Amino acid sequence: DFTRFDWLLAMDGDNLAVLHQRCPSDGQGRFRLFLDAAGVGVARPVPDPYQGELADFRAVLRLAEQGVDGLLKHLQQARAGQVGVQDRSRTTR
């Protein structure tokens, strides 16, 4: 997967760090935080709702829905030639 896909998305910094550790050097530029890639927040992690209340799960669901909407919009623009796939965000470490 490290060379097969344009982006590898992580939900938080811990997952992002694991991707960086496991990836060969030629695939390092493919990592993004999910919400950053979706244009929902710069370097913003998706919080872990476990051990929380129902409201915490609802908040994460809203973020995930916003993120998916942002990614779909960006990919549609890329397909139409309006932006490049890599244009949405910078590599985050």
CSV table of C-alpha atoms in Angstrom, one decimal:
chain,number,residue,atom,x,y,z
A,1,ASP,CA,0.0,0.0,0.0
A,2,PHE,CA,2.9,2.4,0.6
A,3,THR,CA,3.5,2.7,-3.2
A,4,ARG,CA,0.2,1.8,-4.6
A,5,PHE,CA,-1.9,4.7,-3.4
A,6,ASP,CA,-1.5,8.5,-3.8
A,7,TRP,CA,-2.5,9.1,-0.1
A,8,LEU,CA,-2.5,7.1,3.0
A,9,LEU,CA,-4.7,8.8,5.6
A,10,ALA,CA,-4.3,8.5,9.4
A,11,MET,CA,-6.9,9.6,11.9
A,12,ASP,CA,-4.4,10.9,14.5
A,13,GLY,CA,-0.7,11.6,15.1
A,14,ASP,CA,0.0,8.2,16.6
A,15,ASN,CA,-1.3,6.4,13.5
A,16,LEU,CA,0.6,8.8,11.3
A,17,ALA,CA,3.9,8.1,13.2
A,18,VAL,CA,3.4,4.3,12.7
A,19,LEU,CA,2.9,4.9,9.0
A,20,HIS,CA,6.2,6.9,8.9
A,21,GLN,CA,8.0,4.2,10.8
A,22,ARG,CA,6.9,1.3,8.6
A,23,CYS,CA,7.1,3.0,5.2
A,24,PRO,CA,10.1,2.7,2.9
A,25,SER,CA,11.8,6.1,2.2
A,26,ASP,CA,10.3,6.4,-1.3
A,27,GLY,CA,6.7,6.4,0.0
A,28,GLN,CA,7.0,9.0,2.8
A,29,GLY,CA,5.3,11.8,0.9
A,30,ARG,CA,1.9,10.0,0.8
A,31,PHE,CA,0.8,10.4,4.4
A,32,ARG,CA,-1.8,12.8,5.5
A,33,LEU,CA,-4.0,13.3,8.5
A,34,PHE,CA,-7.6,12.5,7.4
A,35,LEU,CA,-9.1,15.9,8.3
A,36,ASP,CA,-6.1,17.8,6.9
A,37,ALA,CA,-6.4,16.0,3.6
A,38,ALA,CA,-10.2,16.7,3.6
A,39,GLY,CA,-9.7,20.4,4.2
A,40,VAL,CA,-11.5,20.2,7.5
A,41,GLY,CA,-8.6,21.2,9.7
A,42,VAL,CA,-4.9,21.7,9.4
A,43,ALA,CA,-3.0,19.1,11.3
A,44,ARG,CA,-6.2,18.3,13.2
A,45,PRO,CA,-6.6,14.7,14.5
A,46,VAL,CA,-9.9,12.8,14.8
A,47,PRO,CA,-10.3,12.4,18.5
A,48,ASP,CA,-10.8,8.9,19.9
A,49,PRO,CA,-14.3,8.7,21.3
A,50,TYR,CA,-13.8,5.5,23.3
A,51,GLN,CA,-14.2,5.8,27.0
A,52,GLY,CA,-16.3,8.8,26.3
A,53,GLU,CA,-20.0,9.6,26.2
A,54,LEU,CA,-22.5,9.3,23.3
A,55,ALA,CA,-21.9,12.9,22.5
A,56,ASP,CA,-18.2,12.1,21.8
A,57,PHE,CA,-19.2,9.5,19.3
A,58,ARG,CA,-21.6,11.8,17.6
A,59,ALA,CA,-18.9,14.5,17.4
A,60,VAL,CA,-16.5,12.1,15.8
A,61,LEU,CA,-19.2,10.9,13.4
A,62,ARG,CA,-19.8,14.6,12.3
A,63,LEU,CA,-16.0,15.0,11.8
A,64,ALA,CA,-15.9,11.8,9.7
A,65,GLU,CA,-18.8,12.9,7.6
A,66,GLN,CA,-17.3,16.3,7.0
A,67,GLY,CA,-14.0,14.7,6.1
A,68,VAL,CA,-15.6,12.3,3.6
A,69,ASP,CA,-17.5,15.2,2.0
A,70,GLY,CA,-14.3,17.2,1.8
A,71,LEU,CA,-12.3,14.3,0.2
A,72,LEU,CA,-15.1,13.6,-2.3
A,73,LYS,CA,-15.3,17.2,-3.3
A,74,HIS,CA,-11.5,17.4,-3.7
A,75,LEU,CA,-11.3,14.2,-5.7
A,76,GLN,CA,-14.1,15.3,-8.0
A,77,GLN,CA,-12.2,18.6,-8.6
A,78,ALA,CA,-9.0,16.6,-9.3
A,79,ARG,CA,-10.9,14.4,-11.7
A,80,ALA,CA,-12.2,17.4,-13.5
A,81,GLY,CA,-8.6,18.8,-13.8
A,82,GLN,CA,-9.3,21.7,-11.4
A,83,VAL,CA,-6.7,20.7,-8.8
A,84,GLY,CA,-4.1,18.0,-8.5
A,85,VAL,CA,-4.6,15.1,-6.2
A,86,GLN,CA,-1.6,16.2,-4.1
A,87,ASP,CA,-2.7,19.8,-3.9
A,88,ARG,CA,-5.1,19.5,-0.8
A,89,SER,CA,-2.5,19.4,1.9
A,90,ARG,CA,1.1,19.1,2.8
A,91,THR,CA,2.9,16.1,4.2
A,92,THR,CA,2.5,16.0,8.0
A,93,ARG,CA,4.9,14.3,10.3
